[in-house]
Coordinates of C-alpha atoms in Angstrom, one line a residue:
Chain A
X1 CA 0.0 0.0 0.0
X2 CA 1.1 3.5 -0.7
X3 CA 2.6 5.2 2.4
X4 CA 0.0 7.2 4.3
X5 CA 1.6 10.7 3.7
X6 CA 1.2 10.2 0.0
X7 CA -2.4 9.1 0.4
X8 CA -3.0 12.1 2.6
X9 CA -1.6 14.4 -0.1
X10 CA -3.9 12.7 -2.7
X11 CA -7.0 13.2 -0.6
X12 CA -6.1 16.8 0.1
X13 CA -5.5 17.4 -3.6
X14 CA -8.9 15.8 -4.6
X15 CA -10.8 17.9 -2.0
X16 CA -8.6 21.0 -2.2
X17 CA -8.5 20.9 1.6
X18 CA -6.9 19.5 4.7
X19 CA -10.3 19.4 6.5
X20 CA -11.2 16.3 8.5
X21 CA -14.8 16.1 9.6
X22 CA -15.2 14.5 12.9
X23 CA -18.3 12.2 13.1
X24 CA -19.5 12.4 16.8
X25 CA -23.2 11.6 16.6
X26 CA -24.1 12.9 20.0
X27 CA -27.8 12.1 20.9
X28 CA -28.0 15.3 22.8
X29 CA -27.1 17.4 19.8
X30 CA -28.3 15.6 16.7
X31 CA -31.4 16.8 14.9
X32 CA -34.4 15.3 16.7
X33 CA -35.4 13.1 13.8
X34 CA -32.1 11.1 14.2
X35 CA -31.9 11.1 18.0
X36 CA -34.5 8.6 19.0
X37 CA -33.8 7.1 22.3
X38 CA -36.6 4.5 21.9
X39 CA -34.1 1.6 21.7
X40 CA -30.5 0.9 21.1
X41 CA -31.3 -0.2 17.6
X42 CA -33.2 3.0 16.9
X43 CA -30.4 5.1 18.4
X44 CA -27.7 3.3 16.4
X45 CA -29.7 3.5 13.2
X46 CA -30.3 7.2 13.7
X47 CA -26.6 7.9 14.4
X48 CA -25.6 6.0 11.2
X49 CA -28.2 7.9 9.1
X50 CA -27.0 11.2 10.5
X51 CA -23.4 10.5 9.8
X52 CA -24.0 9.2 6.3
X53 CA -26.0 12.4 5.6
X54 CA -23.0 14.5 6.9
X55 CA -20.6 12.5 4.7
X56 CA -22.7 13.1 1.7
X57 CA -23.1 16.8 2.4
X58 CA -19.5 17.6 3.1
X59 CA -17.3 15.1 1.2
X60 CA -16.6 17.5 -1.7
X61 CA -14.6 19.7 0.7
X62 CA -13.3 17.2 3.2
X63 CA -10.1 15.2 2.8
X64 CA -11.0 12.8 5.6
X65 CA -13.7 11.7 8.1
X66 CA -13.1 10.8 11.6
X67 CA -15.8 8.7 13.4
X68 CA -15.3 8.7 17.2
X69 CA -15.9 5.2 18.4
X70 CA -17.4 6.2 21.7
X71 CA -20.6 7.5 20.1
X72 CA -21.2 4.1 18.4
X73 CA -19.9 1.8 21.1
X74 CA -22.5 3.3 23.5
X75 CA -25.2 1.4 21.5
X76 CA -23.4 -2.0 21.9
X77 CA -23.6 -4.5 19.0
X78 CA -26.1 -2.2 17.1
X79 CA -23.6 0.6 17.5
X80 CA -20.9 -1.4 15.9
X81 CA -23.2 -2.3 13.0
X82 CA -23.8 1.4 12.6
X83 CA -20.0 2.1 12.7
X84 CA -19.6 -0.5 9.9
X85 CA -22.2 1.4 7.8
X86 CA -20.5 4.7 8.4
X87 CA -17.1 3.4 7.6
X88 CA -18.4 2.0 4.4
X89 CA -20.0 5.4 3.5
X90 CA -16.7 7.1 4.1
X91 CA -14.7 4.6 2.0
X92 CA -17.4 5.0 -0.8
X93 CA -16.8 8.8 -0.7
X94 CA -13.1 8.2 -1.6
X95 CA -11.9 10.2 1.4
X96 CA -9.6 9.0 4.2
X97 CA -11.1 7.1 7.2
X98 CA -9.6 8.1 10.5
X99 CA -10.8 5.9 13.4
X100 CA -10.7 7.9 16.6
X101 CA -10.8 5.3 19.4
X102 CA -7.7 6.4 21.4
X103 CA -6.9 2.7 21.9
X104 CA -3.6 1.5 23.3
X105 CA -2.6 -1.9 24.7
X106 CA 0.4 -4.2 24.5
X107 CA 1.4 -7.3 22.4
X108 CA -1.4 -9.6 21.3
X109 CA -4.0 -7.3 22.9
X110 CA -2.9 -4.2 20.9
X111 CA -2.8 -6.4 17.8
X112 CA -6.5 -7.3 18.3
X113 CA -7.3 -3.6 18.4
X114 CA -5.3 -3.0 15.2
X115 CA -7.1 -5.9 13.6
X116 CA -10.4 -4.2 14.4
X117 CA -9.3 -0.8 13.2
X118 CA -7.2 -1.7 10.1
X119 CA -8.3 -5.2 8.9
X120 CA -12.0 -5.1 9.8
X121 CA -13.0 -1.4 9.6
X122 CA -10.4 -0.7 7.0
X123 CA -9.4 2.5 8.6
X124 CA -6.6 4.5 6.9
X125 CA -5.5 5.7 10.3
X126 CA -6.4 5.6 14.0
X127 CA -5.7 7.5 17.2
X128 CA -3.5 5.9 19.8
X129 CA -3.1 6.5 23.6
X130 CA 0.6 6.4 24.6
X131 CA 0.7 6.1 28.4
X132 CA 1.8 2.4 28.4
X133 CA 4.9 3.2 26.3
X134 CA 6.5 1.9 23.1
X135 CA 5.2 -1.6 23.1
X136 CA 1.7 -0.3 23.4
X137 CA 2.1 1.9 20.4
X138 CA 4.0 -0.6 18.2
X139 CA 1.0 -2.9 17.4
X140 CA -0.6 0.0 15.6
X141 CA 2.5 0.6 13.5
X142 CA 2.7 -2.8 11.8
X143 CA 0.3 -1.9 9.0
X144 CA 1.9 -0.6 5.9
X145 CA 0.2 2.4 4.4
X146 CA -1.8 3.2 7.6
X147 CA -1.0 5.8 10.2
X148 CA -1.3 5.8 14.0
X149 CA -1.9 9.4 15.2
X150 CA -0.4 9.2 18.7
X151 CA -1.8 11.6 21.3
X152 CA 0.8 14.2 22.0
X153 CA -0.6 17.6 22.8
X154 CA -4.4 17.5 23.2
X155 CA -6.6 20.5 23.1
X156 CA -8.8 19.9 26.2
X157 CA -8.4 22.0 29.4
X158 CA -6.8 19.0 31.3
X159 CA -4.4 18.3 28.4
X160 CA -1.6 20.1 30.2
X161 CA -2.0 18.1 33.5
X162 CA 0.5 15.5 32.4
X163 CA 1.6 16.6 28.9
X164 CA 3.2 19.9 30.1
X165 CA 5.3 18.3 32.9
X166 CA 9.0 18.8 32.2
X167 CA 11.3 15.7 32.7
X168 CA 14.9 14.9 32.1
X169 CA 15.5 12.3 29.4
X170 CA 18.2 9.6 29.2
X171 CA 20.4 12.2 27.4
X172 CA 20.2 14.6 30.3
X173 CA 18.1 17.1 28.4
X174 CA 14.9 18.5 29.9
X175 CA 11.8 18.2 27.7
X176 CA 8.0 18.3 28.2
X177 CA 6.3 15.0 28.5
X178 CA 4.5 15.5 25.2
X179 CA 7.9 15.8 23.5
X180 CA 9.1 12.6 25.3
X181 CA 5.9 11.0 24.0
X182 CA 6.5 12.1 20.4
X183 CA 10.1 10.9 20.5
X184 CA 9.1 7.5 22.0
X185 CA 6.5 7.0 19.3
X186 CA 8.9 7.8 16.5
X187 CA 11.4 5.3 18.0
X188 CA 8.6 2.7 18.2
X189 CA 7.9 3.2 14.5
X190 CA 11.6 3.1 13.5
X191 CA 11.9 1.8 10.0
X192 CA 8.3 2.4 9.1
X193 CA 8.3 6.0 7.8
X194 CA 4.9 7.6 7.6
X195 CA 3.2 5.2 10.0
X196 CA 3.6 7.5 13.0
X197 CA 1.6 10.7 13.2
X198 CA 0.6 12.9 16.1
X199 CA -2.5 14.4 17.5
X200 CA -1.6 18.0 18.3
X201 CA -4.2 20.4 19.5
X202 CA -4.9 23.7 17.7
X203 CA -5.3 25.6 20.9
X204 CA -1.6 25.5 21.5
X205 CA -0.1 26.5 18.1
X206 CA 3.3 27.2 19.7
X207 CA 3.6 23.5 20.6
X208 CA 2.4 22.6 17.1
X209 CA 5.2 24.6 15.6
X210 CA 7.7 22.8 17.9
X211 CA 6.4 19.4 16.8
X212 CA 6.5 20.4 13.2
X213 CA 10.1 21.6 13.5
X214 CA 11.2 18.4 15.3
X215 CA 9.4 16.1 12.9
X216 CA 9.0 17.8 9.5
X217 CA 7.5 14.8 7.8
X218 CA 5.1 13.4 10.5
X219 CA 1.4 13.6 9.6
X220 CA -0.4 15.8 12.2
X221 CA -4.1 15.5 13.2
X222 CA -5.2 18.8 14.7
X223 CA -8.4 19.0 16.7
X224 CA -9.6 22.1 18.5
X225 CA -10.3 24.5 15.6
X226 CA -13.6 26.2 15.9
X227 CA -15.7 25.2 18.9
X228 CA -12.6 24.7 21.0
X229 CA -11.1 28.1 20.1
X230 CA -8.0 27.5 17.8
X231 CA -7.8 29.4 14.5
X232 CA -7.1 28.0 11.1
X233 CA -4.5 30.7 10.4
X234 CA -2.5 29.9 13.5
X235 CA -2.5 26.2 12.7
X236 CA -1.4 26.7 9.1
X237 CA 1.5 29.0 10.1
X238 CA 2.6 26.6 12.8
X239 CA 2.4 23.7 10.4
X240 CA 4.7 25.3 7.8
X241 CA 3.3 23.1 5.0
X242 CA 3.8 19.7 6.5
X243 CA 1.3 16.8 6.1
X244 CA -1.8 17.7 8.1
X245 CA -5.4 17.1 8.8
X246 CA -7.4 19.8 10.7
X247 CA -10.4 18.4 12.4
X248 CA -13.8 20.0 13.1
X249 CA -16.7 18.1 14.6
X250 CA -19.3 20.1 16.4
X251 CA -18.9 23.2 14.3
X252 CA -19.9 21.3 11.2
X253 CA -22.2 18.6 12.5
X254 CA -24.3 20.9 14.6
X255 CA -24.1 24.1 12.5
X256 CA -27.9 23.9 12.5
X257 CA -29.7 21.7 15.0
X258 CA -32.8 21.0 12.9
X259 CA -34.1 20.8 9.3
X260 CA -31.5 22.1 6.9
X261 CA -28.6 20.6 8.9
X262 CA -27.1 19.2 5.7
X263 CA -26.9 22.6 4.0
X264 CA -25.6 24.2 7.2
X265 CA -23.0 21.5 7.5
X266 CA -21.9 21.9 3.9
X267 CA -21.6 25.6 4.3
X268 CA -19.6 25.3 7.6
X269 CA -17.3 22.7 6.0
X270 CA -16.8 24.9 3.0
X271 CA -16.0 28.0 5.0
X272 CA -13.5 26.1 7.1
X273 CA -11.9 24.4 4.1
X274 CA -11.5 27.8 2.5
X275 CA -9.8 29.2 5.6
X276 CA -7.5 26.2 5.5
X277 CA -6.5 26.6 1.9
X278 CA -2.7 26.6 1.7
Chain B
X1 CA -25.1 1.7 45.3
X2 CA -22.6 0.5 47.9
X3 CA -19.2 2.1 47.4
X4 CA -16.8 -0.1 45.3
X5 CA -14.3 -0.9 48.0
X6 CA -17.1 -2.5 50.2
X7 CA -18.3 -4.5 47.2
X8 CA -14.7 -5.6 46.5
X9 CA -14.4 -6.7 50.2
X10 CA -17.7 -8.7 49.8
X11 CA -16.5 -10.4 46.6
X12 CA -13.2 -11.3 48.2
X13 CA -14.9 -12.6 51.3
X14 CA -17.3 -14.8 49.2
X15 CA -14.4 -16.3 47.2
X16 CA -11.8 -16.3 49.9
X17 CA -9.5 -14.6 47.4
X18 CA -8.4 -11.4 45.7
X19 CA -7.9 -13.2 42.4
X20 CA -9.2 -11.5 39.2
X21 CA -9.3 -13.8 36.2
X22 CA -8.5 -11.9 33.0
X23 CA -10.7 -13.0 30.0
X24 CA -8.5 -12.6 27.0
X25 CA -9.8 -15.0 24.4
X26 CA -6.9 -15.1 22.1
X27 CA -7.6 -17.1 18.9
X28 CA -3.9 -18.1 18.7
X29 CA -4.1 -19.7 22.2
X30 CA -7.6 -20.9 22.8
X31 CA -8.3 -24.7 22.5
X32 CA -8.8 -25.5 18.9
X33 CA -12.5 -26.3 19.4
X34 CA -13.2 -22.6 20.3
X35 CA -10.8 -20.9 17.9
X36 CA -12.6 -21.3 14.6
X37 CA -11.6 -18.7 12.1
X38 CA -14.3 -19.7 9.7
X39 CA -16.2 -16.4 10.1
X40 CA -16.5 -13.5 12.5
X41 CA -19.7 -15.0 13.9
X42 CA -17.9 -18.3 14.6
X43 CA -14.9 -16.6 16.1
X44 CA -17.1 -14.5 18.4
X45 CA -19.3 -17.4 19.4
X46 CA -16.2 -19.5 20.2
X47 CA -14.6 -16.7 22.3
X48 CA -17.9 -16.3 24.3
X49 CA -18.2 -20.1 24.9
X50 CA -14.6 -20.3 26.0
X51 CA -14.9 -17.4 28.4
X52 CA -18.2 -18.7 29.8
X53 CA -16.5 -22.1 30.4
X54 CA -13.6 -20.4 32.2
X55 CA -16.0 -18.3 34.4
X56 CA -17.8 -21.5 35.4
X57 CA -14.6 -23.4 36.1
X58 CA -13.0 -20.7 38.2
X59 CA -15.8 -18.6 39.8
X60 CA -15.5 -20.5 43.1
X61 CA -12.0 -19.0 43.8
X62 CA -12.2 -15.7 41.9
X63 CA -13.4 -12.4 43.3
X64 CA -13.6 -10.8 39.8
X65 CA -13.4 -11.4 36.1
X66 CA -11.8 -8.9 33.7
X67 CA -12.8 -9.2 30.0
X68 CA -10.3 -7.4 27.8
X69 CA -12.4 -5.6 25.2
X70 CA -9.8 -5.9 22.4
X71 CA -10.4 -9.6 22.0
X72 CA -14.1 -9.1 21.4
X73 CA -14.0 -5.9 19.4
X74 CA -11.8 -7.6 16.8
X75 CA -15.0 -9.5 15.7
X76 CA -17.0 -6.3 15.2
X77 CA -20.8 -6.4 16.1
X78 CA -20.6 -10.2 16.7
X79 CA -17.8 -9.6 19.1
X80 CA -19.9 -7.1 21.1
X81 CA -22.7 -9.6 21.2
X82 CA -20.2 -12.1 22.6
X83 CA -19.0 -9.5 25.1
X84 CA -22.6 -9.0 26.2
X85 CA -23.0 -12.7 26.8
X86 CA -19.7 -13.0 28.8
X87 CA -20.6 -10.0 31.0
X88 CA -24.0 -11.6 31.7
X89 CA -22.2 -14.9 32.7
X90 CA -19.9 -12.9 35.0
X91 CA -22.8 -11.1 36.6
X92 CA -24.7 -14.4 37.0
X93 CA -21.6 -15.8 38.9
X94 CA -22.0 -13.1 41.5
X95 CA -18.4 -11.9 41.0
X96 CA -17.2 -8.4 40.1
X97 CA -17.1 -7.4 36.4
X98 CA -14.0 -5.4 35.5
X99 CA -14.1 -4.1 31.9
X100 CA -10.6 -3.7 30.6
X101 CA -10.8 -1.3 27.7
X102 CA -8.3 1.4 28.7
X103 CA -10.7 4.0 27.4
X104 CA -10.2 7.7 27.9
X105 CA -11.7 10.8 26.3
X106 CA -13.1 14.1 27.3
X107 CA -16.5 15.5 28.1
X108 CA -19.5 14.0 26.2
X109 CA -17.2 11.6 24.4
X110 CA -15.9 10.1 27.7
X111 CA -19.4 10.0 28.9
X112 CA -20.5 7.8 26.0
X113 CA -17.7 5.4 26.9
X114 CA -18.9 5.4 30.5
X115 CA -22.5 4.8 29.3
X116 CA -21.2 1.7 27.4
X117 CA -19.2 0.4 30.3
X118 CA -21.4 1.1 33.3
X119 CA -25.0 1.5 32.0
X120 CA -25.0 -1.0 29.2
X121 CA -22.5 -3.7 30.1
X122 CA -23.1 -3.0 33.8
X123 CA -19.4 -3.2 34.7
X124 CA -18.5 -2.8 38.3
X125 CA -15.2 -1.1 37.3
X126 CA -13.2 -0.3 34.2
X127 CA -9.6 0.6 33.2
X128 CA -8.9 4.1 32.1
X129 CA -6.0 5.7 30.1
X130 CA -4.9 9.0 31.7
X131 CA -2.7 10.7 29.1
X132 CA -5.3 13.4 28.3
X133 CA -5.5 14.6 31.9
X134 CA -8.2 15.1 34.6
X135 CA -11.1 15.9 32.3
X136 CA -10.5 12.7 30.4
X137 CA -10.6 10.7 33.7
X138 CA -13.6 12.5 35.3
X139 CA -16.4 11.0 33.0
X140 CA -15.5 7.6 34.4
X141 CA -15.8 8.8 38.0
X142 CA -19.4 10.0 37.9
X143 CA -21.0 6.6 38.6
X144 CA -21.6 5.9 42.3
X145 CA -20.4 2.5 43.4
X146 CA -18.2 1.9 40.4
X147 CA -14.5 2.2 40.1
X148 CA -12.2 3.5 37.4
X149 CA -8.8 1.8 37.6
X150 CA -6.5 4.5 36.1
X151 CA -3.3 3.2 34.5
X152 CA -0.4 4.2 36.7
X153 CA 2.5 1.8 36.6
X154 CA 2.0 -0.9 34.0
X155 CA 3.8 -4.2 33.9
X156 CA 4.9 -4.3 30.3
X157 CA 8.5 -3.7 29.2
X158 CA 7.7 -0.2 27.7
X159 CA 5.8 0.8 30.8
X160 CA 8.7 2.8 32.1
X161 CA 9.2 4.7 28.9
X162 CA 7.0 7.6 30.1
X163 CA 5.8 6.4 33.5
X164 CA 9.3 6.5 35.1
X165 CA 10.2 10.1 33.9
X166 CA 10.8 12.4 36.8
X167 CA 9.1 15.8 36.6
X168 CA 8.8 18.8 39.0
X169 CA 5.2 19.4 40.1
X170 CA 3.5 22.8 40.8
X171 CA 4.6 22.4 44.4
X172 CA 8.3 22.2 43.3
X173 CA 8.7 18.6 44.3
X174 CA 10.1 16.1 41.9
X175 CA 8.0 13.0 41.3
X176 CA 7.8 10.2 38.7
X177 CA 5.1 10.7 36.0
X178 CA 3.2 7.7 37.4
X179 CA 3.0 9.5 40.8
X180 CA 1.8 12.7 39.0
X181 CA -0.8 10.6 37.3
X182 CA -2.1 9.0 40.5
X183 CA -2.3 12.4 42.2
X184 CA -4.1 13.9 39.2
X185 CA -6.6 11.0 39.1
X186 CA -7.3 11.4 42.9
X187 CA -7.9 15.1 42.4
X188 CA -10.3 14.3 39.4
X189 CA -12.3 12.1 41.8
X190 CA -12.4 14.6 44.6
X191 CA -15.5 14.0 46.7
X192 CA -16.2 10.6 45.3
X193 CA -14.3 8.3 47.6
X194 CA -13.7 4.8 46.3
X195 CA -14.3 5.6 42.6
X196 CA -10.6 6.1 41.8
X197 CA -8.4 3.0 41.7
X198 CA -5.1 2.3 40.1
X199 CA -3.6 -0.3 37.7
X200 CA -0.2 -1.0 39.3
X201 CA 1.9 -3.8 37.8
X202 CA 3.2 -6.7 39.9
X203 CA 6.6 -6.6 38.2
X204 CA 7.5 -3.4 40.2
X205 CA 6.5 -4.2 43.8
X206 CA 8.5 -1.3 45.1
X207 CA 6.3 1.1 43.2
X208 CA 3.2 -0.8 44.4
X209 CA 4.3 -0.2 48.0
X210 CA 4.8 3.6 47.3
X211 CA 1.3 3.8 45.8
X212 CA -0.2 2.0 48.7
X213 CA 1.6 4.2 51.2
X214 CA 0.4 7.4 49.4
X215 CA -3.2 6.2 48.9
X216 CA -4.0 3.6 51.7
X217 CA -7.6 3.3 50.6
X218 CA -7.4 3.2 46.8
X219 CA -8.4 -0.1 45.2
X220 CA -5.5 -1.5 43.2
X221 CA -5.8 -3.8 40.1
X222 CA -2.5 -5.6 39.8
X223 CA -1.6 -7.4 36.5
X224 CA 1.7 -9.1 35.9
X225 CA 1.6 -12.0 38.3
X226 CA 2.5 -15.3 36.7
X227 CA 3.3 -15.1 33.0
X228 CA 4.8 -11.7 33.3
X229 CA 7.0 -12.6 36.3
X230 CA 5.7 -10.9 39.5
X231 CA 5.2 -13.0 42.6
X232 CA 2.1 -13.2 44.8
X233 CA 4.1 -12.8 48.0
X234 CA 5.8 -9.6 46.8
X235 CA 2.5 -8.1 45.8
X236 CA 0.8 -8.9 49.1
X237 CA 3.7 -7.5 51.1
X238 CA 3.7 -4.3 49.1
X239 CA -0.1 -4.0 49.3
X240 CA -0.1 -4.1 53.1
X241 CA -3.7 -5.2 53.4
X242 CA -5.3 -2.5 51.2
X243 CA -8.2 -3.2 48.8
X244 CA -6.7 -5.2 45.9
X245 CA -7.4 -7.4 42.9
X246 CA -4.5 -9.5 41.5
X247 CA -5.1 -10.4 37.9
X248 CA -3.9 -13.4 36.0
X249 CA -5.0 -14.1 32.4
X250 CA -2.8 -16.4 30.4
X251 CA -1.6 -18.5 33.3
X252 CA -5.2 -19.6 34.0
X253 CA -6.9 -19.5 30.6
X254 CA -4.1 -21.4 28.8
X255 CA -3.0 -23.6 31.7
X256 CA -3.8 -26.5 29.2
X257 CA -4.2 -25.7 25.6
X258 CA -6.6 -28.6 24.8
X259 CA -9.1 -31.0 26.3
X260 CA -9.2 -30.6 30.0
X261 CA -8.6 -26.9 29.9
X262 CA -11.4 -26.3 32.4
X263 CA -9.8 -28.5 35.0
X264 CA -6.4 -27.0 34.3
X265 CA -7.8 -23.5 34.7
X266 CA -9.6 -24.4 37.9
X267 CA -6.4 -25.8 39.4
X268 CA -4.3 -22.9 38.3
X269 CA -6.9 -20.4 39.7
X270 CA -7.0 -22.4 42.9
X271 CA -3.2 -22.4 43.3
X272 CA -2.9 -18.7 42.7
X273 CA -5.9 -17.9 45.0
X274 CA -4.1 -20.0 47.7
X275 CA -0.9 -18.1 47.2
X276 CA -2.9 -14.8 47.5
X277 CA -4.6 -15.7 50.7
X278 CA -4.1 -12.9 53.2

């Protein structure tokens, strides 16, 4: 399979954009017609229908879609059926499929997660939680052409709790934990160029710039533009032209809460894609 | 609901043991009769049947069972059906149900994971990945009577990559990352005593003793006894009588790889439970 960075470049070229649309079908925010709480089956069916409508409405200007597994998993087996359907819709759109599950585990266990994400759901990339270290990241790096976006600097208020801690490395240099994490992930992916990417929040563009400088070729997945407060301009400046996907979820999905949500989503995606044009 | 530590004490009393049996139905290790790769449905059905047989064989001497979600998720919707069945079998056994998914995400997203783990699967506890900080742990702490075992010191070789880094805290004191993580989790659970527990590996008993000293009342989930090399005696000494579950997966599940696996599992569980008697 073609290495992920080249596939990312192709998807960006086809859509004229580095936009990733996050598919977080939140029953508290979806248009009422989709958010039936009558049963798990109805909830899951509604979530899938809503996401498929969003994919159809926004695929022209999106390079990638990112279903967050939590919103499907909450419906149990029906939710995983719904996730299958959404993944199929994303693949049919020709855009990249980023599976946001923040999984992470070691050895055979991590490999079973990777089987789920890459072999079953056919994700082009996934998000990976790094706390357990290199052997918990490695199972996600064994799939040629795919990419593991390892959590490095996240855009939530508590992101700095651990990530900003400064620690001395084996070389005696002091670095933030997020930088140790990025270095560890790159070592875990040694010899598999393009399989290691980073989740780096838009709300801390100065850290984004540091990551980009340290790893000019690593794909970045950047949440936190829009609802969480980061700006497209800041992100693009910090990124300096490297491989990147900028994610927006709520700002597109819930641009309008009722009828006309597809048109509102298309317009919101288009505006953000325009602001992200290189 | 009764606070988790009291429920843990009751389950330990009923089984005369602090043993937790990890349910990791690995198709490469299960007896051949259960490990059919003919289809996802067959694979998931085999995994569920194997786990139910293990629960039946070992419940007398186990205080808890811990399905690892990766081994079910790999079969997609069928795997989640199988997980439902295994959870039901554990609940029917009267033992505690620990859901090992190492989930972690913020706000509404984390809440959807908690819905899955606590409201749907009716887990008594879950494992939580802490890298994203306090607001990624908090959604798992909002369920009275349940416990979130936050990853602190893990028993895998890469566990020390990040966890052992030493960083200065806001108070100027230098502490290992794992200690910062434990402190952060306790703060996130402020006012909800008993909802915050820790995953602390058996392979580093000196760290286990430090955790126990710092947090005398926190429930500990201790993997790494048996196949990974930690000893029961070291763990009990380090724990000093606090609330604890000691997990073994492979050493019990795959005590015999063929016919008679149930008897072999029962004997292995019984031996380990004996060695863990207070």
